mmCIF file of C-alpha atoms in Angstrom:
data_model
loop_
_atom_site.group_PDB
_atom_site.id
_atom_site.type_symbol
_atom_site.label_atom_id
_atom_site.label_comp_id
_atom_site.label_asym_id
_atom_site.label_seq_id
_atom_site.Cartn_x
_atom_site.Cartn_y
_atom_site.Cartn_z
ATOM 1 C CA UNK A 3 -14.204 1.333 -46.959
ATOM 2 C CA UNK A 4 -12.237 3.309 -49.532
ATOM 3 C CA UNK A 5 -14.184 6.467 -48.583
ATOM 4 C CA UNK A 6 -12.420 6.424 -45.141
ATOM 5 C CA UNK A 7 -8.914 6.147 -46.555
ATOM 6 C CA UNK A 8 -8.310 9.949 -46.914
ATOM 7 C CA UNK A 9 -9.472 10.480 -43.319
ATOM 8 C CA UNK A 10 -7.214 7.703 -42.018
ATOM 9 C CA UNK A 11 -4.265 9.166 -43.959
ATOM 10 C CA UNK A 12 -4.962 12.627 -42.509
ATOM 11 C CA UNK A 13 -5.128 11.237 -38.952
ATOM 12 C CA UNK A 14 -1.834 9.341 -39.417
ATOM 13 C CA UNK A 15 -0.172 12.444 -40.836
ATOM 14 C CA UNK A 16 -1.398 14.534 -37.870
ATOM 15 C CA UNK A 17 -0.091 11.917 -35.408
ATOM 16 C CA UNK A 18 3.300 11.814 -37.106
ATOM 17 C CA UNK A 19 3.561 15.630 -37.064
ATOM 18 C CA UNK A 20 2.590 15.745 -33.375
ATOM 19 C CA UNK A 21 5.265 13.172 -32.489
ATOM 20 C CA UNK A 22 7.970 15.176 -34.250
ATOM 21 C CA UNK A 23 6.920 18.369 -32.453
ATOM 22 C CA UNK A 24 7.259 16.779 -29.024
ATOM 23 C CA UNK A 25 11.077 16.878 -29.097
ATOM 24 C CA UNK A 26 12.801 14.247 -26.930
ATOM 25 C CA UNK A 27 11.263 10.796 -26.999
ATOM 26 C CA UNK A 28 9.941 9.285 -23.805
ATOM 27 C CA UNK A 29 9.884 5.544 -23.246
ATOM 28 C CA UNK A 30 8.679 4.604 -19.813
ATOM 29 C CA UNK A 31 11.422 5.628 -17.411
ATOM 30 C CA UNK A 32 13.737 7.688 -19.674
ATOM 31 C CA UNK A 33 13.418 10.837 -21.736
ATOM 32 C CA UNK A 34 16.232 10.633 -24.269
ATOM 33 C CA UNK A 35 17.735 13.772 -25.832
ATOM 34 C CA UNK A 36 17.223 14.393 -29.540
ATOM 35 C CA UNK A 37 19.674 12.383 -31.642
ATOM 36 C CA UNK A 38 19.852 9.484 -29.170
ATOM 37 C CA UNK A 39 18.014 6.197 -28.837
ATOM 38 C CA UNK A 40 17.126 4.153 -25.790
ATOM 39 C CA UNK A 41 18.725 0.735 -25.310
ATOM 40 C CA UNK A 42 18.926 -1.867 -22.550
ATOM 41 C CA UNK A 43 22.167 -3.801 -22.128
ATOM 42 C CA UNK A 44 22.877 -6.427 -19.523
ATOM 43 C CA UNK A 45 24.841 -9.359 -18.251
ATOM 44 C CA UNK A 46 24.802 -11.592 -15.199
ATOM 45 C CA UNK A 47 25.941 -8.698 -12.973
ATOM 46 C CA UNK A 48 23.224 -6.208 -13.859
ATOM 47 C CA UNK A 49 21.388 -4.240 -16.503
ATOM 48 C CA UNK A 50 21.754 -0.723 -17.876
ATOM 49 C CA UNK A 51 18.988 1.224 -19.574
ATOM 50 C CA UNK A 52 20.288 4.358 -21.210
ATOM 51 C CA UNK A 53 20.210 6.823 -24.066
ATOM 52 C CA UNK A 54 22.885 6.220 -26.710
ATOM 53 C CA UNK A 55 24.280 8.302 -29.534
ATOM 54 C CA UNK A 56 24.334 6.574 -32.943
ATOM 55 C CA UNK A 57 27.929 5.391 -32.284
ATOM 56 C CA UNK A 58 26.777 3.645 -29.061
ATOM 57 C CA UNK A 59 28.149 6.247 -26.622
ATOM 58 C CA UNK A 60 25.974 6.868 -23.566
ATOM 59 C CA UNK A 61 24.484 10.365 -23.639
ATOM 60 C CA UNK A 62 21.552 11.325 -21.443
ATOM 61 C CA UNK A 63 19.768 9.702 -18.512
ATOM 62 C CA UNK A 64 20.541 6.149 -17.399
ATOM 63 C CA UNK A 65 19.145 3.606 -14.978
ATOM 64 C CA UNK A 66 21.351 0.747 -13.825
ATOM 65 C CA UNK A 67 20.158 -2.299 -11.887
ATOM 66 C CA UNK A 68 22.935 -3.926 -9.858
ATOM 67 C CA UNK A 69 23.185 -5.785 -6.534
ATOM 68 C CA UNK A 70 19.402 -5.575 -6.160
ATOM 69 C CA UNK A 71 19.556 -1.763 -6.346
ATOM 70 C CA UNK A 72 18.661 0.929 -8.871
ATOM 71 C CA UNK A 73 21.131 3.714 -9.782
ATOM 72 C CA UNK A 74 19.864 6.743 -11.689
ATOM 73 C CA UNK A 75 22.212 9.232 -13.299
ATOM 74 C CA UNK A 76 23.257 10.952 -16.485
ATOM 75 C CA UNK A 77 26.065 10.665 -19.008
ATOM 76 C CA UNK A 78 27.455 13.336 -21.305
ATOM 77 C CA UNK A 79 29.264 11.934 -24.319
ATOM 78 C CA UNK A 80 30.197 8.727 -22.482
ATOM 79 C CA UNK A 81 31.178 10.257 -19.146
ATOM 80 C CA UNK A 82 29.218 10.220 -15.898
ATOM 81 C CA UNK A 83 28.063 13.757 -15.147
ATOM 82 C CA UNK A 84 25.899 15.184 -12.385
ATOM 83 C CA UNK A 85 24.290 13.503 -9.400
ATOM 84 C CA UNK A 86 23.869 9.737 -9.242
ATOM 85 C CA UNK A 87 21.339 8.319 -6.791
ATOM 86 C CA UNK A 88 21.314 4.683 -5.717
ATOM 87 C CA UNK A 89 18.092 3.274 -4.226
ATOM 88 C CA UNK A 90 17.292 -0.003 -2.493
ATOM 89 C CA UNK A 91 14.661 -2.383 -3.853
ATOM 90 C CA UNK A 92 12.165 -0.626 -1.544
ATOM 91 C CA UNK A 93 13.072 2.841 -2.891
ATOM 92 C CA UNK A 94 15.170 4.013 0.072
ATOM 93 C CA UNK A 95 18.148 6.192 -0.930
ATOM 94 C CA UNK A 96 21.347 4.244 -0.241
ATOM 95 C CA UNK A 97 23.936 6.654 -1.657
ATOM 96 C CA UNK A 98 24.377 9.793 -3.724
ATOM 97 C CA UNK A 99 27.522 10.964 -5.463
ATOM 98 C CA UNK A 100 28.365 13.654 -7.981
ATOM 99 C CA UNK A 101 30.549 13.308 -11.053
ATOM 100 C CA UNK A 102 31.995 16.146 -13.122
ATOM 101 C CA UNK A 103 32.437 14.955 -16.713
ATOM 102 C CA UNK A 104 33.799 11.589 -15.588
ATOM 103 C CA UNK A 105 35.726 12.745 -12.526
ATOM 104 C CA UNK A 106 34.732 12.172 -8.908
ATOM 105 C CA UNK A 107 34.423 9.591 -6.145
ATOM 106 C CA UNK A 108 31.752 6.916 -6.549
ATOM 107 C CA UNK A 109 30.216 4.890 -3.753
ATOM 108 C CA UNK A 110 27.930 1.909 -4.321
ATOM 109 C CA UNK A 111 25.977 -0.044 -1.701
ATOM 110 C CA UNK A 112 24.326 -3.423 -1.407
ATOM 111 C CA UNK A 113 20.533 -3.513 -1.104
ATOM 112 C CA UNK A 114 20.969 -3.958 2.668
ATOM 113 C CA UNK A 115 22.714 -0.550 2.843
ATOM 114 C CA UNK A 116 26.232 -1.848 3.448
ATOM 115 C CA UNK A 117 29.083 -0.562 1.310
ATOM 116 C CA UNK A 118 29.702 -2.564 -1.874
ATOM 117 C CA UNK A 119 32.457 -0.486 -3.534
ATOM 118 C CA UNK A 120 34.171 2.874 -3.282
ATOM 119 C CA UNK A 121 36.653 4.408 -5.679
ATOM 120 C CA UNK A 122 37.522 7.359 -7.890
ATOM 121 C CA UNK A 123 37.094 8.109 -11.553
ATOM 122 C CA UNK A 124 39.398 10.518 -13.359
ATOM 123 C CA UNK A 125 38.570 11.637 -16.868
ATOM 124 C CA UNK A 126 36.022 8.814 -17.267
ATOM 125 C CA UNK A 127 38.274 5.957 -16.106
ATOM 126 C CA UNK A 128 38.833 4.241 -12.767
ATOM 127 C CA UNK A 129 41.849 5.769 -11.076
ATOM 128 C CA UNK A 130 43.497 5.039 -7.728
ATOM 129 C CA UNK A 131 42.358 2.525 -5.120
ATOM 130 C CA UNK A 132 38.982 0.803 -5.403
ATOM 131 C CA UNK A 133 37.789 -1.263 -2.436
ATOM 132 C CA UNK A 134 34.993 -3.850 -2.594
ATOM 133 C CA UNK A 135 33.051 -5.512 0.221
ATOM 134 C CA UNK A 136 30.761 -8.520 0.604
ATOM 135 C CA UNK A 137 27.080 -7.990 1.496
ATOM 136 C CA UNK A 138 27.893 -8.829 5.138
ATOM 137 C CA UNK A 139 30.330 -5.874 5.252
ATOM 138 C CA UNK A 140 33.545 -7.902 5.197
ATOM 139 C CA UNK A 141 36.406 -6.835 2.903
ATOM 140 C CA UNK A 142 36.518 -8.652 -0.456
ATOM 141 C CA UNK A 143 38.932 -6.962 -2.857
ATOM 142 C CA UNK A 144 41.253 -3.993 -3.309
ATOM 143 C CA UNK A 145 42.251 -2.878 -6.780
ATOM 144 C CA UNK A 146 44.641 -0.136 -7.861
ATOM 145 C CA UNK A 147 43.938 1.517 -11.205
ATOM 146 C CA UNK A 148 46.053 3.978 -13.189
ATOM 147 C CA UNK A 149 44.050 5.906 -15.784
ATOM 148 C CA UNK A 150 41.676 2.990 -16.333
ATOM 149 C CA UNK A 151 44.263 0.210 -16.332
ATOM 150 C CA UNK A 152 44.276 -2.320 -13.510
ATOM 151 C CA UNK A 153 47.800 -2.394 -12.027
ATOM 152 C CA UNK A 154 47.244 -4.344 -8.796
ATOM 153 C CA UNK A 155 44.545 -6.577 -7.352
ATOM 154 C CA UNK A 156 44.314 -8.327 -3.963
ATOM 155 C CA UNK A 157 41.385 -10.464 -2.857
ATOM 156 C CA UNK A 158 38.375 -11.797 -4.726
ATOM 157 C CA UNK A 159 35.516 -9.821 -6.276
ATOM 158 C CA UNK A 160 32.240 -10.093 -4.321
ATOM 159 C CA UNK A 161 30.573 -11.462 -7.462
ATOM 160 C CA UNK A 162 32.999 -14.387 -7.649
ATOM 161 C CA UNK A 163 30.123 -16.769 -6.836
ATOM 162 C CA UNK A 164 29.122 -19.269 -9.521
ATOM 163 C CA UNK A 165 27.256 -17.360 -12.215
ATOM 164 C CA UNK A 166 24.000 -19.212 -11.617
ATOM 165 C CA UNK A 167 23.877 -17.960 -8.003
ATOM 166 C CA UNK A 168 24.290 -14.267 -8.856
ATOM 167 C CA UNK A 169 20.796 -12.814 -9.242
ATOM 168 C CA UNK A 170 20.592 -9.047 -9.646
ATOM 169 C CA UNK A 171 16.880 -8.992 -10.395
ATOM 170 C CA UNK A 172 15.477 -11.812 -8.264
ATOM 171 C CA UNK A 173 11.885 -11.503 -9.493
ATOM 172 C CA UNK A 174 12.581 -12.367 -13.125
ATOM 173 C CA UNK A 175 10.788 -13.026 -15.264
ATOM 174 C CA UNK A 176 10.184 -9.379 -14.654
ATOM 175 C CA UNK A 177 6.888 -8.100 -13.347
ATOM 176 C CA UNK A 178 5.778 -4.523 -13.887
ATOM 177 C CA UNK A 179 6.630 -3.456 -10.324
ATOM 178 C CA UNK A 180 9.900 -5.271 -9.563
ATOM 179 C CA UNK A 181 12.211 -2.477 -10.747
ATOM 180 C CA UNK A 182 14.040 -4.711 -13.236
ATOM 181 C CA UNK A 183 13.756 -4.186 -16.982
ATOM 182 C CA UNK A 184 12.978 -6.960 -19.415
ATOM 183 C CA UNK A 185 15.873 -7.518 -21.784
ATOM 184 C CA UNK A 186 15.115 -7.701 -25.484
ATOM 185 C CA UNK A 187 15.586 -11.255 -26.782
ATOM 186 C CA UNK A 188 18.803 -10.334 -28.644
ATOM 187 C CA UNK A 189 20.355 -8.694 -25.521
ATOM 188 C CA UNK A 190 19.585 -11.737 -23.380
ATOM 189 C CA UNK A 191 21.413 -13.934 -25.882
ATOM 190 C CA UNK A 192 24.463 -11.624 -25.823
ATOM 191 C CA UNK A 193 24.797 -11.726 -22.014
#
């Protein structure tokens, strides 16, 4: 057995060198930029898979699962940047919006295609009027934000149901094709 040890060491060294030469790391759905690591965070309202800088700031591609939908986009140093595409559980495009370093108008939809929320971001924070709707299309809540601070709220958030009835990823435990990520054990405990 000891005669194979140098060969095994050489193969491991070659594999390690090849991995370093590949540049950004790929893990399933995301290719994270150099200097970032992939992490999945979540709570009862949804899950976010994204690339994070060492300080925890989002930087690079992200996938968010919320309201039975999947939203793909990109962050630059903690701010939404570029085109965000929201898809239904069947893959149909529900909405697209563009952000410029944290500034723009965002629109989110329920899996059935009806509007869930619409509002603006300015400099990375909610700003102005945000309106939320129930899955049946009826009005639920209007909030007014000033540079990220909530200054007025009327109505009740569509997710105001008891926590055990809110199910963003209805097929959990997750199967390979349900579009929902499995949370690491420590993230599930935090949520």
